[in-house]
Structures are given as C-alpha cells and as structure tokens.
Tab-separated table of C-alpha atoms and ligand atoms in Angstrom:
chain	number	residue	atom	x	y	z
A	23	ALA	CA	29.684	28.602	-13.419
A	24	VAL	CA	29.222	26.201	-10.522
A	25	LYS	CA	25.934	26.815	-8.730
A	26	GLU	CA	26.399	27.421	-5.048
A	27	GLN	CA	24.948	24.673	-2.879
A	28	ILE	CA	22.596	25.589	-0.067
A	29	THR	CA	23.013	23.762	3.217
A	30	LEU	CA	19.843	21.800	3.775
A	31	LEU	CA	18.740	19.843	6.812
A	32	HIS	CA	15.819	18.138	5.101
A	33	GLY	CA	16.813	18.012	1.478
A	34	SER	CA	17.833	14.919	-0.424
A	35	HIS	CA	20.119	12.579	1.509
A	36	ARG	CA	21.685	10.981	-1.540
A	37	VAL	CA	23.187	12.119	-4.809
A	38	GLY	CA	22.863	9.659	-7.686
A	39	LYS	CA	20.967	6.405	-7.966
A	40	ARG	CA	20.567	3.819	-5.238
A	41	SER	CA	22.660	0.744	-6.031
A	42	ASP	CA	21.257	-1.859	-3.608
A	43	ALA	CA	19.539	-5.087	-4.678
A	44	ALA	CA	15.981	-3.916	-3.868
A	45	MET	CA	16.360	-0.872	-6.077
A	46	GLU	CA	18.111	-2.864	-8.824
A	47	LYS	CA	15.071	-5.120	-8.856
A	48	TRP	CA	12.684	-2.146	-9.028
A	49	ARG	CA	14.707	-0.735	-11.923
A	50	GLY	CA	14.339	-3.978	-13.828
A	51	TYR	CA	10.532	-4.230	-13.548
A	52	GLY	CA	9.812	-2.388	-16.797
A	53	LEU	CA	6.065	-2.870	-16.596
A	54	GLY	CA	3.748	-2.490	-13.635
A	55	GLN	CA	0.085	-2.299	-12.763
A	56	PHE	CA	-1.599	0.467	-10.785
A	57	ILE	CA	-4.929	-0.233	-9.115
A	58	HIS	CA	-7.256	2.516	-7.939
A	59	TRP	CA	-10.039	1.001	-5.930
A	60	GLY	CA	-12.181	2.344	-3.159
A	61	LEU	CA	-15.627	3.696	-2.352
A	62	TYR	CA	-15.610	5.874	-5.488
A	63	ALA	CA	-15.916	2.703	-7.563
A	64	ILE	CA	-19.512	2.375	-6.325
A	65	PRO	CA	-20.872	5.562	-7.953
A	66	GLY	CA	-18.455	4.943	-10.850
A	67	GLY	CA	-18.456	8.558	-12.022
A	68	ALA	CA	-22.231	9.142	-11.735
A	69	TRP	CA	-24.289	10.566	-8.900
A	70	ASN	CA	-28.095	10.451	-8.891
A	71	GLY	CA	-28.107	9.673	-12.587
A	72	LYS	CA	-25.841	12.577	-13.480
A	73	GLN	CA	-22.514	11.725	-15.113
A	74	TYR	CA	-19.499	13.739	-13.909
A	75	ASN	CA	-16.653	14.175	-16.360
A	76	GLY	CA	-13.942	14.780	-13.779
A	77	ALA	CA	-11.861	11.920	-12.404
A	78	ALA	CA	-14.245	9.382	-10.827
A	79	GLU	CA	-12.160	9.029	-7.645
A	80	TRP	CA	-12.635	12.755	-7.029
A	81	ILE	CA	-16.448	12.628	-7.232
A	82	ARG	CA	-16.799	13.491	-3.543
A	83	SER	CA	-15.341	16.904	-4.292
A	84	TRP	CA	-17.537	17.820	-7.271
A	85	ASN	CA	-20.274	20.395	-6.725
A	86	GLY	CA	-23.610	18.975	-5.733
A	87	ILE	CA	-22.363	15.764	-4.104
A	88	PRO	CA	-23.216	15.866	-0.389
A	89	LYS	CA	-20.025	14.960	1.475
A	90	SER	CA	-21.807	13.087	4.228
A	91	THR	CA	-23.737	10.971	1.723
A	92	TYR	CA	-20.504	10.120	-0.020
A	93	ASP	CA	-18.818	9.287	3.273
A	94	SER	CA	-21.649	6.873	4.091
A	95	LEU	CA	-20.763	4.782	1.063
A	96	ASN	CA	-18.772	2.553	3.406
A	97	TYR	CA	-22.113	1.089	4.488
A	98	SER	CA	-22.668	-0.074	0.900
A	99	PHE	CA	-19.175	-1.450	0.333
A	100	ASN	CA	-19.714	-5.137	-0.299
A	101	PRO	CA	-17.748	-6.173	-3.380
A	102	THR	CA	-19.151	-9.643	-3.934
A	103	ALA	CA	-17.074	-10.242	-7.087
A	104	PHE	CA	-13.773	-9.202	-5.499
A	105	ASP	CA	-11.164	-11.890	-6.131
A	106	ALA	CA	-7.602	-10.777	-5.446
A	107	LYS	CA	-6.251	-13.959	-7.013
A	108	ALA	CA	-8.052	-13.185	-10.270
A	109	TRP	CA	-6.618	-9.651	-10.226
A	110	ALA	CA	-3.115	-10.978	-9.661
A	111	LYS	CA	-3.533	-13.494	-12.463
A	112	THR	CA	-4.587	-10.731	-14.852
A	113	ALA	CA	-1.525	-8.730	-13.815
A	114	ARG	CA	0.777	-11.706	-14.337
A	115	GLN	CA	-0.721	-12.455	-17.724
A	116	MET	CA	-0.165	-8.852	-18.724
A	117	GLY	CA	3.473	-9.176	-17.720
A	118	ALA	CA	3.396	-6.761	-14.780
A	119	LYS	CA	6.314	-7.193	-12.404
A	120	TYR	CA	4.800	-5.020	-9.689
A	121	VAL	CA	1.525	-3.541	-8.564
A	122	THR	CA	0.834	-0.250	-6.826
A	123	PHE	CA	-2.369	-0.550	-4.844
A	124	THR	CA	-4.474	2.198	-3.249
A	125	THR	CA	-4.663	1.401	0.463
A	126	LYS	CA	-6.292	4.793	1.063
A	127	HIS	CA	-7.156	7.419	-1.537
A	128	HIS	CA	-8.079	11.057	-0.862
A	129	ASP	CA	-11.539	10.132	0.505
A	130	GLY	CA	-9.799	8.563	3.501
A	131	PHE	CA	-11.489	5.165	3.291
A	132	CYS	CA	-9.002	2.495	4.345
A	133	LEU	CA	-8.996	-0.845	2.572
A	134	TRP	CA	-7.273	-2.353	5.601
A	135	PRO	CA	-8.697	-2.522	9.144
A	136	SER	CA	-6.668	0.399	10.500
A	137	LYS	CA	-6.723	0.759	14.285
A	138	TYR	CA	-6.524	4.518	13.966
A	139	THR	CA	-9.849	5.350	12.316
A	140	LYS	CA	-13.291	3.839	12.074
A	141	TYR	CA	-13.427	4.668	8.399
A	142	THR	CA	-12.200	1.317	7.181
A	143	VAL	CA	-13.299	-1.792	5.384
A	144	LYS	CA	-13.849	-3.375	8.798
A	145	ASN	CA	-16.879	-1.126	9.250
A	146	SER	CA	-18.377	-2.011	5.896
A	147	PRO	CA	-20.608	-4.985	5.096
A	148	TYR	CA	-17.544	-6.620	3.484
A	149	LYS	CA	-15.517	-6.483	6.741
A	150	LYS	CA	-12.446	-8.381	5.477
A	151	ASP	CA	-8.954	-6.955	4.983
A	152	ILE	CA	-8.604	-6.142	1.297
A	153	VAL	CA	-4.989	-5.000	1.449
A	154	LYS	CA	-3.999	-8.359	2.932
A	155	ALA	CA	-5.875	-10.256	0.218
A	156	VAL	CA	-4.148	-8.208	-2.486
A	157	VAL	CA	-0.665	-8.477	-0.955
A	158	ASP	CA	-1.015	-12.247	-0.473
A	159	ALA	CA	-2.395	-12.870	-3.962
A	160	TYR	CA	0.260	-10.806	-5.744
A	161	ASP	CA	3.046	-12.223	-3.567
A	162	GLN	CA	1.881	-15.643	-4.630
A	163	GLU	CA	2.090	-14.704	-8.308
A	164	GLY	CA	5.606	-13.338	-7.771
A	165	ILE	CA	4.514	-9.757	-8.391
A	166	ASP	CA	5.999	-7.179	-6.036
A	167	VAL	CA	3.611	-4.926	-4.135
A	168	ILE	CA	3.941	-1.203	-3.526
A	169	LEU	CA	1.345	0.485	-1.351
A	170	TYR	CA	-0.249	3.717	-2.550
A	171	PHE	CA	-1.099	6.060	0.327
A	172	SER	CA	-2.755	9.462	0.137
A	173	VAL	CA	-1.597	11.780	2.908
A	174	MET	CA	-4.478	14.167	2.143
A	175	ASP	CA	-7.498	12.655	3.890
A	176	TRP	CA	-10.903	14.269	3.270
A	177	ASN	CA	-12.588	12.183	5.934
A	178	HIS	CA	-10.295	12.911	8.853
A	179	PRO	CA	-11.456	15.789	11.096
A	180	ASP	CA	-7.885	16.967	11.652
A	181	TRP	CA	-6.872	17.175	7.993
A	182	ARG	CA	-6.101	20.779	6.919
A	183	TYR	CA	-5.137	22.225	3.533
A	184	ASP	CA	-3.191	24.997	5.203
A	185	LEU	CA	-2.315	25.981	8.737
A	186	LYS	CA	-3.724	29.464	9.216
A	187	THR	CA	-4.697	29.447	12.873
A	188	LYS	CA	-3.391	27.988	16.102
A	189	GLU	CA	-6.313	25.551	16.056
A	190	ASP	CA	-5.271	24.374	12.600
A	191	SER	CA	-1.775	23.675	13.853
A	192	ILE	CA	-3.047	21.779	16.887
A	193	ALA	CA	-5.360	19.681	14.738
A	194	PHE	CA	-2.609	19.016	12.234
A	195	GLU	CA	-0.252	17.809	14.953
A	196	ARG	CA	-2.853	15.110	15.661
A	197	PHE	CA	-3.133	14.416	11.950
A	198	LYS	CA	0.623	13.954	11.646
A	199	LYS	CA	0.574	11.401	14.467
A	200	PHE	CA	-2.328	9.644	12.751
A	201	THR	CA	-0.452	9.538	9.440
A	202	ARG	CA	2.671	8.178	11.095
A	203	ASN	CA	0.644	5.523	12.923
A	204	GLN	CA	-1.090	4.407	9.752
A	205	LEU	CA	2.154	4.144	7.806
A	206	ILE	CA	3.902	2.158	10.519
A	207	GLU	CA	0.788	0.009	10.751
A	208	LEU	CA	0.859	-0.726	7.015
A	209	LEU	CA	4.556	-1.610	7.043
A	210	THR	CA	4.044	-3.814	10.100
A	211	ASN	CA	0.913	-5.584	8.851
A	212	TYR	CA	2.275	-6.223	5.350
A	213	PRO	CA	5.999	-6.839	5.780
A	214	THR	CA	6.543	-8.130	2.234
A	215	VAL	CA	5.716	-4.844	0.516
A	216	LYS	CA	8.587	-3.307	-1.383
A	217	GLY	CA	7.696	0.339	-1.243
A	218	LEU	CA	5.229	3.168	-0.659
A	219	TRP	CA	3.764	5.337	-3.430
A	220	PHE	CA	2.716	8.637	-1.889
A	221	ASP	CA	0.077	11.005	-3.152
A	222	GLY	CA	-1.941	13.959	-1.858
A	223	THR	CA	1.196	15.626	-0.513
A	224	TRP	CA	0.928	18.939	-2.324
A	225	ASP	CA	-1.049	21.033	0.168
A	226	LYS	CA	0.678	23.732	2.189
A	227	SER	CA	-0.086	22.016	5.492
A	228	TRP	CA	2.024	18.981	4.546
A	229	VAL	CA	4.641	20.879	2.545
A	230	LYS	CA	5.481	22.737	5.770
A	231	GLN	CA	6.339	19.468	7.582
A	232	ALA	CA	9.876	19.014	6.241
A	233	ALA	CA	11.417	17.941	9.556
A	234	PHE	CA	8.559	15.649	10.548
A	235	ALA	CA	8.338	13.962	7.150
A	236	ASP	CA	12.110	13.531	6.989
A	237	GLU	CA	12.151	11.824	10.388
A	238	LEU	CA	9.204	9.658	9.456
A	239	GLU	CA	10.902	8.603	6.244
A	240	THR	CA	13.987	7.622	8.245
A	241	GLU	CA	11.822	5.669	10.688
A	242	MET	CA	10.075	3.785	7.861
A	243	ARG	CA	13.344	2.974	6.126
A	244	LYS	CA	14.770	1.663	9.388
A	245	LEU	CA	11.742	-0.542	9.911
A	246	ARG	CA	11.936	-1.957	6.394
A	247	PRO	CA	15.457	-1.785	4.975
A	248	GLY	CA	15.367	-1.558	1.190
A	249	LEU	CA	11.986	0.215	1.217
A	250	ILE	CA	11.402	2.254	-1.933
A	251	ILE	CA	9.865	5.719	-1.626
A	252	GLY	CA	9.452	8.125	-4.516
A	253	SER	CA	9.812	11.882	-4.767
A	254	ARG	CA	6.266	12.773	-3.731
A	255	PHE	CA	6.589	12.101	-0.027
A	256	ARG	CA	8.235	15.114	1.476
A	257	ALA	CA	9.315	18.665	0.740
A	258	ASP	CA	12.552	20.264	1.933
A	259	GLU	CA	12.566	23.097	4.480
A	260	ASN	CA	12.003	25.627	1.681
A	261	GLY	CA	8.907	23.824	0.485
A	262	LYS	CA	10.605	22.373	-2.614
A	263	ARG	CA	8.948	19.176	-3.794
A	264	HIS	CA	10.384	16.314	-5.919
A	265	PHE	CA	13.744	18.114	-6.209
A	266	ASP	CA	15.278	19.907	-3.249
A	267	SER	CA	16.543	23.498	-3.224
A	268	ASN	CA	19.819	22.285	-4.772
A	269	GLY	CA	17.967	20.521	-7.565
A	270	VAL	CA	18.708	17.037	-6.184
A	271	LEU	CA	15.990	14.377	-6.410
A	272	MET	CA	14.145	13.718	-3.147
A	273	GLY	CA	13.495	10.013	-2.596
A	274	ASP	CA	14.506	7.003	-4.624
A	275	TYR	CA	12.897	7.806	-7.971
A	276	GLU	CA	11.111	10.658	-9.692
A	277	GLN	CA	7.369	10.428	-9.294
A	278	GLY	CA	6.438	13.421	-11.413
A	279	TRP	CA	5.662	11.551	-14.628
A	280	GLU	CA	1.917	11.199	-14.264
A	281	ARG	CA	0.126	10.630	-17.592
A	282	LYS	CA	3.160	11.945	-19.419
A	283	ILE	CA	6.445	10.487	-20.636
A	284	PRO	CA	9.741	12.336	-20.923
A	285	ALA	CA	10.390	13.535	-24.478
A	286	LYS	CA	14.111	12.735	-24.352
A	287	ILE	CA	16.662	11.059	-22.125
A	288	GLU	CA	18.048	14.410	-20.932
A	289	ASP	CA	14.678	15.121	-19.266
A	290	VAL	CA	15.203	12.398	-16.660
A	291	HIS	CA	18.557	13.823	-15.468
A	292	GLY	CA	20.006	10.381	-14.821
A	293	ASN	CA	17.370	9.562	-12.201
A	294	ASP	CA	15.158	6.543	-11.752
A	295	TRP	CA	11.514	7.251	-12.559
A	296	ASP	CA	8.130	5.691	-13.197
A	297	CYS	CA	5.288	6.828	-15.418
A	298	VAL	CA	1.750	6.143	-14.222
A	299	MET	CA	-0.843	6.076	-16.997
A	300	THR	CA	-4.599	5.890	-17.330
A	301	VAL	CA	-6.398	4.058	-20.156
A	302	PRO	CA	-8.821	6.924	-20.854
A	303	GLU	CA	-7.788	10.561	-20.375
A	304	ASN	CA	-7.859	11.160	-16.625
A	305	GLN	CA	-9.816	8.462	-14.850
A	306	TRP	CA	-8.108	6.389	-12.176
A	307	GLY	CA	-11.040	5.025	-10.217
A	308	TYR	CA	-13.816	3.156	-12.025
A	309	ASN	CA	-15.870	5.384	-14.317
A	310	ALA	CA	-18.627	3.547	-16.157
A	311	ALA	CA	-18.572	6.154	-18.929
A	312	TRP	CA	-14.968	6.490	-20.012
A	313	ASN	CA	-14.556	9.760	-21.872
A	314	GLY	CA	-12.045	11.095	-24.375
A	315	HIS	CA	-9.542	8.969	-26.216
A	316	ILE	CA	-9.247	5.368	-25.018
A	317	LYS	CA	-5.704	4.081	-25.473
A	318	THR	CA	-5.208	0.936	-27.511
A	319	GLY	CA	-3.033	-2.052	-26.708
A	320	ASN	CA	-0.436	-0.974	-29.285
A	321	GLU	CA	-0.283	2.521	-27.820
A	322	LEU	CA	0.277	1.115	-24.343
A	323	ILE	CA	2.960	-1.277	-25.588
A	324	GLU	CA	4.637	1.674	-27.266
A	325	MET	CA	4.504	3.673	-24.035
A	326	THR	CA	6.077	0.735	-22.190
A	327	ALA	CA	8.944	0.521	-24.674
A	328	ARG	CA	9.365	4.295	-24.676
A	329	CYS	CA	9.641	4.412	-20.891
A	330	VAL	CA	12.080	1.506	-20.693
A	331	SER	CA	14.194	3.052	-23.463
A	332	MET	CA	14.727	6.024	-21.156
A	333	GLY	CA	15.311	3.970	-18.020
A	334	GLY	CA	11.811	4.243	-16.514
A	335	ASN	CA	9.041	1.848	-15.515
A	336	PHE	CA	5.619	2.066	-17.151
A	337	VAL	CA	2.684	1.542	-14.780
A	338	LEU	CA	-0.743	1.007	-16.289
A	339	ASN	CA	-3.777	1.869	-14.183
A	340	PHE	CA	-6.787	-0.358	-13.629
A	341	GLY	CA	-9.983	0.843	-11.936
A	342	PRO	CA	-12.007	-2.178	-10.802
A	343	LYS	CA	-15.777	-1.821	-10.494
A	344	GLY	CA	-17.682	-1.410	-7.233
A	345	ASP	CA	-18.340	-5.155	-7.119
A	346	GLY	CA	-14.607	-5.845	-7.352
A	347	SER	CA	-14.504	-7.177	-10.898
A	348	ILE	CA	-12.216	-5.761	-13.571
A	349	ARG	CA	-14.032	-4.271	-16.558
A	350	GLN	CA	-13.820	-6.140	-19.858
A	351	GLU	CA	-12.000	-3.317	-21.658
A	352	GLU	CA	-9.140	-3.554	-19.162
A	353	ILE	CA	-9.037	-7.346	-19.303
A	354	LYS	CA	-8.798	-7.114	-23.098
A	355	LEU	CA	-5.929	-4.612	-22.933
A	356	ALA	CA	-4.102	-6.705	-20.335
A	357	THR	CA	-4.419	-9.710	-22.660
A	358	GLU	CA	-3.173	-7.778	-25.689
A	359	ILE	CA	-0.188	-6.389	-23.812
A	360	GLY	CA	0.480	-9.811	-22.270
A	361	ASP	CA	0.391	-11.556	-25.651
A	362	TRP	CA	3.003	-9.137	-26.928
A	363	MET	CA	5.078	-9.390	-23.755
A	364	LYS	CA	5.185	-13.175	-23.936
A	365	ILE	CA	7.163	-12.922	-27.169
A	366	ASN	CA	9.063	-9.706	-26.567
A	367	GLN	CA	9.512	-9.342	-22.809
A	368	GLU	CA	13.257	-9.813	-23.117
A	369	ALA	CA	13.397	-6.270	-24.523
A	370	ILE	CA	11.509	-4.870	-21.508
A	371	TYR	CA	12.631	-6.643	-18.314
A	372	ASN	CA	15.976	-5.706	-16.781
A	373	CYS	CA	16.578	-3.277	-19.595
A	374	GLU	CA	17.868	0.268	-19.589
A	375	TYR	CA	18.750	3.251	-21.760
A	376	ALA	CA	20.951	1.913	-24.555
A	377	GLY	CA	22.971	5.039	-25.285
A	378	TYR	CA	22.007	4.922	-28.980
A	379	GLU	CA	20.684	7.902	-30.935
A	380	LYS	CA	16.865	7.805	-31.044
A	381	GLN	CA	15.398	6.754	-34.417
A	382	ASP	CA	11.955	7.353	-35.919
A	383	TRP	CA	11.100	3.635	-36.228
A	384	GLY	CA	10.905	3.102	-32.462
A	385	TYR	CA	13.059	2.562	-29.393
A	386	PHE	CA	16.355	1.031	-28.373
A	387	THR	CA	16.646	-0.755	-25.044
A	388	LYS	CA	19.639	-2.557	-23.615
A	389	LYS	CA	19.865	-5.557	-21.319
A	390	SER	CA	21.484	-4.178	-18.185
A	391	GLY	CA	25.071	-5.248	-17.703
A	392	THR	CA	25.416	-6.685	-21.243
A	393	ASP	CA	26.043	-5.539	-24.811
A	394	LYS	CA	22.688	-6.866	-25.997
A	395	ILE	CA	20.604	-4.181	-27.695
A	396	TYR	CA	16.926	-4.442	-28.603
A	397	MET	CA	15.254	-2.473	-31.362
A	398	VAL	CA	11.550	-2.232	-30.531
A	399	VAL	CA	10.077	-1.355	-33.918
A	400	PHE	CA	6.725	0.432	-34.265
A	401	ASN	CA	6.987	2.415	-37.503
A	402	VAL	CA	8.566	0.761	-40.497
A	403	PRO	CA	9.631	3.372	-43.097
A	404	VAL	CA	8.593	2.994	-46.769
A	405	SER	CA	12.168	1.988	-47.572
A	406	ALA	CA	11.871	-0.884	-45.060
A	407	ALA	CA	15.381	0.139	-43.956
A	408	LEU	CA	15.838	0.774	-40.243
A	409	ARG	CA	18.566	3.273	-39.480
A	410	ILE	CA	20.965	2.506	-36.643
A	411	LYS	CA	23.637	4.821	-35.352
A	412	THR	CA	25.813	3.043	-32.849
A	413	PRO	CA	27.917	4.705	-30.194
A	414	PRO	CA	31.556	5.011	-31.371
A	415	LYS	CA	33.642	1.825	-31.479
A	416	THR	CA	30.705	-0.573	-31.469
A	417	ILE	CA	30.602	-3.719	-33.571
A	418	ILE	CA	27.295	-5.347	-34.469
A	419	LYS	CA	28.118	-9.051	-34.307
A	420	LYS	CA	24.691	-10.421	-35.022
A	421	ALA	CA	21.178	-9.090	-35.725
A	422	TYR	CA	18.038	-11.227	-35.592
A	423	LEU	CA	14.328	-11.148	-34.917
A	424	LEU	CA	13.504	-11.881	-31.270
A	425	ALA	CA	10.308	-13.732	-32.209
A	426	ASP	CA	12.171	-15.941	-34.688
A	427	THR	CA	15.900	-16.104	-34.113
A	428	GLN	CA	16.356	-17.858	-37.486
A	429	GLU	CA	15.490	-14.599	-39.188
A	430	VAL	CA	18.862	-12.876	-39.279
A	431	PHE	CA	19.838	-9.540	-40.803
A	432	SER	CA	23.089	-8.225	-42.203
A	433	PRO	CA	23.211	-4.520	-41.397
A	434	GLU	CA	24.567	-2.445	-44.284
A	435	GLU	CA	27.197	0.052	-43.196
A	436	ILE	CA	26.338	3.395	-44.759
A	437	SER	CA	29.007	5.490	-43.043
A	438	GLY	CA	31.070	5.307	-39.890
A	439	ASP	CA	28.868	4.026	-37.040
A	440	GLU	CA	25.779	4.219	-39.250
A	441	TYR	CA	23.855	1.287	-40.677
A	442	PHE	CA	20.688	0.340	-42.500
A	443	LEU	CA	19.021	-2.819	-41.401
A	444	HIS	CA	16.911	-3.959	-44.365
A	445	LEU	CA	13.683	-5.718	-43.444
A	446	LYS	CA	12.492	-8.522	-45.686
A	447	LYS	CA	8.942	-7.233	-45.730
A	448	ARG	CA	7.320	-3.967	-44.747
A	449	GLU	CA	3.892	-5.013	-43.507
A	450	GLN	CA	3.651	-5.686	-39.791
A	451	SER	CA	0.503	-5.741	-37.705
A	452	LYS	CA	2.300	-5.683	-34.358
A	453	PRO	CA	5.398	-4.016	-33.015
A	454	PHE	CA	8.382	-6.376	-33.149
A	455	VAL	CA	11.855	-6.624	-31.704
A	456	ILE	CA	15.227	-7.056	-33.404
A	457	VAL	CA	18.144	-8.106	-31.242
A	458	LEU	CA	21.597	-6.685	-31.851
A	459	GLU	CA	24.443	-8.575	-30.298
A	460	THR	CA	27.202	-6.035	-30.073
A	461	ALA	CA	30.747	-5.750	-28.799
A	462	LYS	CA	33.208	-2.976	-28.156
A	463	ALA	CA	35.841	-2.626	-30.879
A	464	GLU	CA	39.432	-3.056	-29.638
B	505	FHN	O1	-5.469	13.103	-7.282
B	505	FHN	C1	-4.800	11.913	-7.570
B	505	FHN	C2	-5.503	11.113	-8.614
B	505	FHN	O2	-6.785	10.822	-8.208
B	505	FHN	C3	-4.719	9.830	-8.862
B	505	FHN	O3	-4.667	9.056	-7.692
B	505	FHN	C4	-3.330	10.174	-9.303
B	505	FHN	C5	-2.447	8.979	-9.567
B	505	FHN	O4	-1.145	9.381	-9.802
B	505	FHN	N1	-2.664	10.991	-8.277
B	505	FHN	C6	-3.359	12.205	-7.906
B	505	FHN	C7	-3.085	13.301	-8.839
B	505	FHN	O5	-1.736	13.523	-8.974
C-alpha cells in the first residue's frame, strides 16, 4: 500500500540525493577529520584532581563542577603550542579530505571573535582568531573545511531547553536572533567553508522552531550556494528530526551515524551520510585518561572501508590538548592510517557502493562512474580463497593487487556469477586491496 503523504511546510525540500558539484565532491571525500577543541581541553576530563568518566567536553555539566568556575576558563585559554599548520599537515598525512571543526561547542565558548557575545577567544589571553587560523591552514593543504556549530549554548543567558513560560519565549526569540547572527557571521568571515555540521539541536525549544530554522537554512544557502548542511539542523513542524513526517531526509546527508556504522546498505535508504567516530569510547574533547577500548589503526581503516563500501564518509575525531598540541596516540593513529592510505587510497576516494553481495573477507568499493571494483581485504579465510559474487552479466577482465599491479589473479568461476580468487599466500599483516577491472557482458 502506498503511504499517504502529509503536506508539510517545513519538511524536506528535496527527494533523492543532491547532484551538484559541491555535493559530488563531498561524496567523494571518503575520509575526514573531526576536531573537538575548546575550553574543555584545559581540564581534560579532570576537575580538582578528580577524573570524570563522562565525555570530557561535557565536564561543565557533571555534578560538582561549579558552572561559573568552568565559564571562567576563558581567562586561562592560552594555547601556546597551537599550530593550525601542524594540525592540517597531520590531517593531510592521514589522508583526510575534509575537516569538521568545532567553532562553538555546547559550553558556548567561541573560537572566533564573534561580535554577538563576549564569550570568545578575543577575551582570552590568546586573543587571536582560531577559526581563521584553522580555515586558512586547511585551505592551504587542500583540505575542505566544514564548521561544527552547537545551537545549544550553556553560556548564553537566553538559551532555554524548553519554552514553558512567556518569559522563556521572549528570551528564546533573542536567542534565535543571536544564533542567526552568529551563523551569518561565520559564513561571512570564512567564505571558503563548504558546509555546517550542526549539533545540540535536540531540545524542545529548538525543535519547535521549524519555520524559523527553515527560513534560516534558506538564507544561509542563498548566501553560500553549494553549502552542505546535514540532517541535524532543523525539525519539521511536527517536531520530526533527521527525517520529516513523510520519512524524507532533512538536509543534504544523514547525520545520525554517530559512533556507529550501518550494518547493511539497506539501512542508509539511498541517502548520503557520514559517520563520526571517537578513538576511545565516547570522548570527543581532550581527556587525559582515555577509558574503555582504544581503537587501533587497523580497526579505523576497516571502519573507513566499511563506510565507503556503503556510500558514506568516515570522520575520525581528534581532541587536541589545552595547549593546542595533538596527543601522541592520535598522531600515531593518523600516521598508521596515512601509511595505509598512501598505498590504498584509490579504493577510498571517489568511491561508492559497488552493488556486490557483501563477503566475510571485507568490503567492496567502486570507483564512481567506472566499472573498477576494489576488494578491501581484512580477513583472509583458511582456504586463502576470496569469494566474489558479481552482479548478473558482469565480466571480470583483470584482477590484481593494488599495491603491486604485477601480482595478478585469475578468478576461478565456481558457478554462474560466482568466483574464488585464490591468494598466493595467506599471511598478511595489513589489510590490502585487490582491483577488479570489470565490464558489462553484451
Ligand atoms: O554532545 C555532543 C558531543 O559532545 C559531541 O560533540 C558529538 C559529536 O557528534 N555530538 C553531541 C552528541 O551527539
């Protein structure tokens, strides 16, 4: 039965993927870097010698932390080791094609000298515009910049979680103006940015602003044609987030994949999406004492391949220290991922869902607009035979190792559309890529 469509004023304004050049570029990134940096990096997960296990960037909200003392951290913000160029170099070496950078997290502290609040880097001992330094440095390395912006703002007197009284509504009207001003300011000050990554948009106060947020989105898109905005920005008039009341994606890509990856291609419903991932369990800002499982380079490479194989981008988070330097563990991971990317990046950039049946050895990706298939292999079976099931009427013309194109394979046909690709040896210390040059049978 066909589901009846509801008429919506502030639902999604597009069905299906965007097809313009800016979005095509975004789709081809494959791998990105997220950076969470702000005042919370100074305590780094500990307050008065006590370690807090919750996310370090939320420390202001944990019991026992005096809000006003936290808010005064701006007077101690003087990151003497901050070097945006070094950050951008690390990102480039890792193979990141874009960075998402926290201009303002939930604590409200602005890393740019916003005209609309005093709570900015300008009123810290550091004084200088950090967002500008980051945008310039990454632009120079050829890495696209997306600005993270938290609508929820714990520092602003007019922020409300809900609008229960007339006073709340009056205050929130001021807050809406403030939010609009800051966003226009960011897009005006940093005209090269490619998109906005919204967060802190889940509270009732904001969810009720369907008309306002819709108009603001239109205004921002007009100011910067091609701007990319995900599904976290606005709700429809029924308070539906990410997907509107008709189940259509709001915004240009699905932003719901936080610290999780779709299990199967059907879960992404043909939409663009990104997955943002932390190295430890749930720490975005710097936490000196990382807890829980710490992901390894191989795990993160696998997550990258897994995301790309289902048409998504994988975005790995970094939480620089209070002094602005990147911790050694993150540098090491960036190097490991980068070393792998240098050899195998062809299977990640400008690649998409291949349309092949998923196999236990790893992931298929496909170079967009071609018949070139990549097998990103993580688990070699005891038989050393990699199973391939092609879509109907596909010919495998050539199969070879990406790292050494002289190493060719002759896939053994085991039944219609099914092959074994026999590896010469089983032992591998790193994931590797086999290229399949294919063609459509007449
Ligand atoms: O609360 C934040 C959290 O601190 C972090 O910024 C993540 C990143 O996706 N977003 C929020 C939780 O969804």
